[in-house]
XYZ file of C-alpha atoms in Angstrom:
398
model
C -12.061 -17.773 13.411
C -14.401 -19.061 10.950
C -14.389 -16.429 8.040
C -17.724 -14.580 8.109
C -20.594 -15.381 5.639
C -20.042 -12.464 3.108
C -20.364 -13.273 -0.249
C -17.253 -13.440 -2.236
C -17.865 -10.493 -5.095
C -18.207 -11.463 -8.787
C -15.864 -10.153 -11.299
C -16.475 -6.677 -11.981
C -17.897 -5.547 -15.867
C -14.691 -3.547 -17.550
C -16.277 -0.277 -16.735
C -16.159 -0.466 -12.908
C -12.738 -2.065 -12.675
C -8.948 -0.483 -13.353
C -7.794 -0.059 -16.824
C -4.389 0.575 -18.215
C -3.343 4.353 -18.408
C -0.934 6.508 -19.512
C -0.198 9.895 -17.566
C -1.299 12.017 -20.763
C -4.834 10.047 -20.026
C -4.663 10.616 -17.003
C -4.164 14.418 -17.637
C -7.128 14.573 -19.669
C -9.878 13.199 -17.291
C -10.076 14.705 -13.408
C -12.846 12.423 -12.570
C -10.823 10.515 -10.332
C -10.396 13.772 -8.439
C -13.132 14.922 -5.555
C -13.231 18.322 -4.057
C -15.430 18.315 -0.475
C -18.342 20.482 -0.355
C -19.118 23.016 2.856
C -21.625 20.114 3.908
C -18.766 17.267 4.077
C -16.525 19.340 5.928
C -18.890 20.188 8.376
C -19.473 17.056 8.853
C -16.123 16.118 9.527
C -15.424 18.948 12.074
C -18.682 17.911 14.131
C -17.555 14.037 14.266
C -14.215 15.623 15.533
C -15.497 16.878 17.980
C -17.682 14.461 19.275
C -14.398 12.072 18.885
C -12.141 14.350 21.314
C -14.768 14.413 24.161
C -14.556 10.633 24.221
C -11.226 10.338 25.476
C -10.884 7.148 23.418
C -7.470 5.344 21.800
C -7.597 4.837 18.101
C -7.841 1.340 18.311
C -11.101 1.868 21.082
C -13.035 3.824 18.421
C -16.271 2.810 16.270
C -17.895 4.909 13.958
C -20.088 5.566 16.796
C -17.285 7.847 17.999
C -16.706 9.541 15.092
C -20.697 10.301 13.852
C -20.343 11.634 10.616
C -23.481 12.961 8.822
C -24.647 11.596 5.306
C -22.923 13.736 2.922
C -19.386 12.906 4.683
C -20.140 9.152 4.656
C -21.126 9.469 1.137
C -17.919 10.927 -0.108
C -15.505 8.669 1.689
C -17.563 5.517 0.581
C -16.958 7.459 -3.479
C -13.306 8.066 -2.544
C -12.999 4.521 -1.932
C -14.950 3.212 -4.780
C -13.171 5.123 -7.214
C -9.779 3.445 -6.160
C -11.309 0.161 -7.444
C -12.344 1.899 -10.655
C -10.960 3.106 -13.774
C -7.923 4.643 -12.547
C -7.159 2.524 -9.489
C -6.817 5.937 -7.594
C -8.459 8.983 -5.932
C -7.474 12.618 -4.661
C -9.544 14.150 -2.175
C -9.204 17.621 -1.997
C -10.141 20.020 0.897
C -9.867 18.183 4.259
C -9.124 21.568 6.767
C -6.163 20.528 8.472
C -5.247 24.188 8.126
C -7.461 24.390 11.404
C -6.654 21.136 12.895
C -3.683 20.704 15.215
C -1.813 17.721 14.468
C -3.496 15.586 17.108
C -7.007 16.459 15.375
C -6.004 15.678 11.890
C -4.769 12.286 13.248
C -7.804 11.722 14.922
C -9.866 12.903 11.984
C -7.838 10.632 9.722
C -8.456 7.840 11.280
C -12.095 8.692 12.538
C -12.974 8.691 8.328
C -10.734 5.470 8.060
C -13.576 3.660 10.578
C -16.035 3.977 7.075
C -13.368 3.026 4.818
C -12.045 -0.052 6.132
C -9.670 -2.214 8.319
C -6.326 -0.285 9.503
C -3.513 -2.448 8.834
C -0.013 -2.712 11.109
C 2.631 -0.965 9.240
C 6.609 -1.159 10.605
C 8.552 -3.173 13.331
C 6.885 -1.329 15.738
C 3.465 -2.591 14.677
C 2.258 1.182 14.227
C -1.263 1.959 12.603
C -0.505 5.451 11.566
C 2.939 6.496 9.998
C 3.989 10.006 10.072
C 5.603 10.665 6.882
C 8.105 13.216 7.280
C 11.942 13.263 7.461
C 13.525 11.998 10.825
C 16.488 11.637 9.837
C 15.970 7.655 8.455
C 18.070 6.020 6.032
C 16.469 4.500 2.747
C 18.680 2.243 1.083
C 20.280 0.296 4.125
C 19.389 -2.861 5.520
C 15.618 -2.801 7.173
C 15.489 1.102 6.238
C 12.333 2.877 4.688
C 11.530 5.197 2.987
C 8.979 7.434 4.921
C 11.038 8.579 7.725
C 13.345 9.922 4.981
C 13.475 12.778 2.495
C 15.256 10.558 -0.128
C 13.445 10.090 -3.450
C 12.170 6.571 -3.626
C 11.911 3.701 -6.071
C 8.495 2.809 -7.521
C 6.937 0.375 -5.161
C 3.398 -0.476 -3.812
C 2.244 -0.642 0.082
C 1.255 -3.596 1.439
C -2.608 -3.209 1.643
C -5.217 -2.863 -0.427
C -5.340 1.000 -0.526
C -2.779 3.594 0.899
C -4.065 6.851 2.211
C -1.870 10.046 2.694
C -2.991 13.058 4.367
C -1.043 16.005 3.505
C -0.263 18.104 6.521
C 2.000 20.468 5.348
C 4.246 20.431 2.230
C 7.781 20.671 1.785
C 9.725 23.702 0.712
C 10.852 22.022 -2.550
C 10.143 18.310 -4.083
C 8.483 15.519 -2.551
C 6.623 15.564 -5.957
C 4.317 12.181 -5.890
C 4.756 9.903 -8.872
C 1.882 6.961 -9.831
C 2.082 4.786 -12.757
C -0.631 1.719 -14.046
C 0.968 -1.400 -13.130
C -1.167 -3.045 -15.487
C -0.014 -0.647 -18.580
C 3.407 -1.121 -17.042
C 2.854 -5.045 -18.080
C 1.345 -4.197 -21.259
C 4.371 -2.395 -22.329
C 6.534 -5.143 -21.423
C 4.532 -7.486 -23.552
C 5.074 -5.342 -26.009
C 8.977 -5.021 -25.742
C 9.870 -8.279 -24.424
C 6.944 -10.713 -24.137
C 9.333 -13.494 -23.171
C 10.014 -11.795 -19.833
C 6.371 -12.013 -19.013
C 6.361 -15.318 -17.539
C 9.741 -14.581 -15.555
C 7.812 -11.725 -13.878
C 4.898 -14.136 -12.931
C 7.379 -16.422 -11.127
C 8.382 -16.169 -7.414
C 11.315 -13.298 -6.822
C 12.364 -13.023 -3.125
C 12.008 -9.761 -1.211
C 13.103 -8.478 2.354
C 10.621 -7.860 5.060
C 13.084 -5.297 6.071
C 12.722 -5.923 9.837
C 8.928 -5.695 9.368
C 8.074 -9.049 9.672
C 6.498 -11.272 13.068
C 9.277 -13.012 14.939
C 7.906 -16.268 13.843
C 8.306 -15.683 9.681
C 11.343 -15.746 8.221
C 13.383 -12.375 6.835
C 12.240 -12.462 3.376
C 9.228 -13.726 1.628
C 8.740 -15.026 -1.809
C 6.165 -13.175 -4.451
C 6.004 -12.490 -8.091
C 6.303 -9.110 -9.647
C 2.888 -9.668 -11.914
C 0.139 -11.872 -10.709
C -1.573 -14.682 -12.808
C -5.184 -14.408 -11.289
C -7.194 -15.459 -14.418
C -9.408 -12.320 -14.018
C -7.974 -9.737 -12.248
C -4.095 -8.114 -12.668
C -2.082 -7.306 -9.588
C 1.797 -6.311 -9.436
C 3.859 -5.853 -6.786
C 7.374 -4.528 -7.113
C 10.242 -2.792 -4.932
C 13.426 -3.211 -6.400
C 15.158 -1.905 -2.984
C 13.542 -4.857 -1.307
C 14.123 -7.501 -3.900
C 17.878 -5.749 -3.805
C 18.092 -6.276 -0.235
C 16.993 -10.106 0.070
C 20.334 -10.684 -2.425
C 22.483 -8.363 -0.430
C 21.662 -9.236 3.049
C 20.798 -12.828 2.984
C 23.033 -15.374 1.262
C 20.581 -18.184 1.504
C 18.431 -17.292 -0.956
C 18.774 -18.450 -4.528
C 20.792 -15.603 -6.579
C 18.419 -13.655 -9.151
C 18.968 -15.407 -12.743
C 19.929 -13.261 -15.325
C 16.656 -13.116 -17.084
C 15.423 -12.164 -14.070
C 17.691 -9.342 -13.362
C 17.265 -8.257 -17.036
C 13.342 -8.053 -16.107
C 14.047 -5.816 -13.314
C 16.259 -3.331 -15.388
C 13.335 -3.426 -17.641
C 10.930 -2.119 -15.092
C 13.229 0.615 -13.857
C 13.510 1.777 -16.997
C 9.808 1.943 -18.012
C 8.118 2.850 -14.775
C 9.617 6.874 -14.927
C 9.045 7.057 -18.626
C 7.241 10.577 -19.763
C 4.551 8.203 -21.499
C 3.635 5.863 -18.094
C 4.590 8.335 -15.446
C 1.987 10.848 -13.830
C 3.301 13.603 -11.276
C 1.056 15.188 -8.928
C 1.768 17.729 -6.205
C 0.174 17.362 -2.949
C -0.948 20.278 -1.828
C -2.321 20.801 2.264
C -5.782 19.182 2.880
C -5.343 16.486 0.164
C -5.951 12.708 0.607
C -4.248 10.411 -1.906
C -5.719 6.897 -2.244
C -3.850 4.643 -3.970
C -5.365 0.929 -5.325
C -1.756 -0.945 -4.391
C -2.812 -3.782 -6.722
C -3.107 -1.585 -10.256
C -0.399 1.390 -9.730
C 2.861 1.793 -8.175
C 4.159 5.234 -6.586
C 7.071 6.942 -6.219
C 8.260 10.337 -4.778
C 10.787 12.715 -5.515
C 13.794 13.833 -2.915
C 12.311 16.924 -1.039
C 14.119 19.994 1.128
C 12.380 20.880 4.277
C 11.931 24.545 5.670
C 14.223 25.263 8.454
C 11.242 25.949 10.945
C 9.971 22.758 12.593
C 6.118 23.672 12.376
C 6.784 24.235 8.517
C 8.044 20.816 7.646
C 6.664 18.405 5.236
C 4.271 15.702 7.220
C 2.002 13.675 5.820
C -0.273 11.028 7.689
C -0.327 7.574 6.187
C -3.070 5.035 6.706
C -2.665 1.217 5.048
C -6.238 0.142 4.451
C -8.013 -3.439 3.615
C -11.436 -2.439 2.333
C -14.984 -4.070 1.479
C -14.512 -4.138 -1.991
C -11.256 -5.527 -2.830
C -10.312 -7.518 -5.562
C -9.219 -11.369 -5.245
C -5.134 -11.959 -5.538
C -3.578 -15.257 -6.707
C -3.952 -17.932 -4.389
C -0.013 -18.085 -3.953
C -0.385 -14.303 -2.575
C -1.957 -15.475 0.789
C 1.491 -16.342 1.564
C 2.395 -12.397 1.889
C -0.918 -10.856 2.626
C -2.314 -13.282 4.418
C -5.612 -13.677 2.743
C -6.316 -13.675 -1.157
C -10.129 -13.511 -1.108
C -11.994 -10.722 -2.267
C -13.245 -8.506 0.665
C -11.196 -10.304 2.945
C -8.979 -8.457 6.153
C -5.370 -8.966 4.471
C -2.065 -7.207 4.471
C 0.056 -4.918 6.468
C 3.452 -6.151 8.243
C 2.946 -7.550 11.426
C 6.144 -6.413 13.225
C 6.847 -6.894 16.856
C 4.492 -5.561 18.933
C 0.912 -6.396 18.051
C -1.286 -6.011 20.889
C -4.731 -7.279 22.236
C -6.420 -3.736 21.515
C -5.099 -4.236 17.714
C -6.676 -7.784 17.697
C -9.724 -6.915 19.201
C -10.204 -3.670 17.213
C -9.522 -5.426 13.258
C -12.215 -8.454 14.527
C -14.613 -5.821 15.389
C -14.019 -3.361 12.392
C -14.212 -6.277 10.088
C -17.416 -7.265 11.613
C -18.853 -3.569 11.163
C -17.641 -3.237 7.242
C -19.202 -6.880 6.681
C -15.963 -8.631 5.630
C -14.466 -11.744 5.398
C -11.830 -12.253 7.835
C -9.695 -14.729 9.539
C -7.489 -14.412 12.801
C -4.054 -14.004 11.426
C -1.440 -16.992 11.252
C 2.034 -17.323 9.460
C 1.347 -18.881 6.241
C 5.307 -19.722 6.012
C 7.439 -20.513 8.987
C 10.966 -19.727 9.643
C 11.875 -23.343 9.139
C 9.531 -23.952 6.869
C 11.315 -21.428 4.959
C 14.632 -23.429 5.416
C 13.176 -26.414 4.083
C 11.795 -24.775 1.353
C 15.222 -23.743 0.497
C 17.245 -26.799 1.528
C 15.162 -29.035 -0.912
C 15.753 -26.454 -3.758
C 19.406 -26.396 -3.182
C 19.566 -30.482 -3.135
C 17.152 -30.009 -6.680
C 20.027 -27.600 -8.299
C 23.132 -29.715 -7.075
C 21.174 -32.811 -8.688
C 20.584 -30.928 -11.781
C 23.974 -29.759 -11.754
C 25.775 -33.300 -11.334
C 23.279 -34.726 -14.182
């Protein structure tokens, strides 16, 4: 399908763009925190009551099936806009999950997302909403993901413009959210080891952890730091970088400089200077701009009672006001243009219903849209790695 004619946004003034921040600076400013009003909450209750009556599946729904009042629509727009501003994140407090059932909470979160962005598929089952709770999964194993475990997580970002978490129930202990500014991380690397910036701006190989489309290779290339001339972006997940080394012998080995750079990031990210911690409370929605923040979580312990165990809903969103990415990042995200539908992982169960939904929702929000196709096929990666190996052998012989 041809892209829509939505104009590409121009670079925003610095006052309206994400900037580097330290943990102490965040603690001194709560402009990124929004507390819902009674009018906004009433609008959500009314929209949910209407949506229940439609009988539609999530992918069949449109904004008309979740008819929010003007106050609720405005606060959702404010929240998404906040993720693209100074702090690169937003915390919205007061969603009435204490009176919503699990099904109602899921339906309401999806209904509100219809006003914020285009949902992206998140795992090998191509699900559009994940339940973040301990289901006995394992984290640092082949194909392991963190959302279905109670493990502490490496600093990482999710594969979309904005990740949203709705906290339905908290843990007995632990599960503390950690967030850092990846812009501040870049600045700290530049101060400490400027020689490693070009290393981090060069491609690394990362495992898909089994979430790729069947036509794609099991791993992808992407730098840790982007090199767009106007907009900074970062993508780091040491677990998946190490997994590519462990699970795929054909992947080029990390160089000593690459290992040194990754080790430095591991040292800096949890530091008191950079790392801001927050306890997500029942009814909170945390929204993070994945290009300018990295996040983590401490291990947690659940209550014994099933209906008290920690439970969050996770959405991955492509949003209308997203920034442009470096051109080469389209290999992973599918599209590097500002305001385009992009991101997510395809998995193996994409349905006609999802394809119809994303096209319809993109049109509703005026987003640039192209039907997905792999930017790198398995055979293309095999050819690429074969050519790299030949060049390396010729260099060694010389």
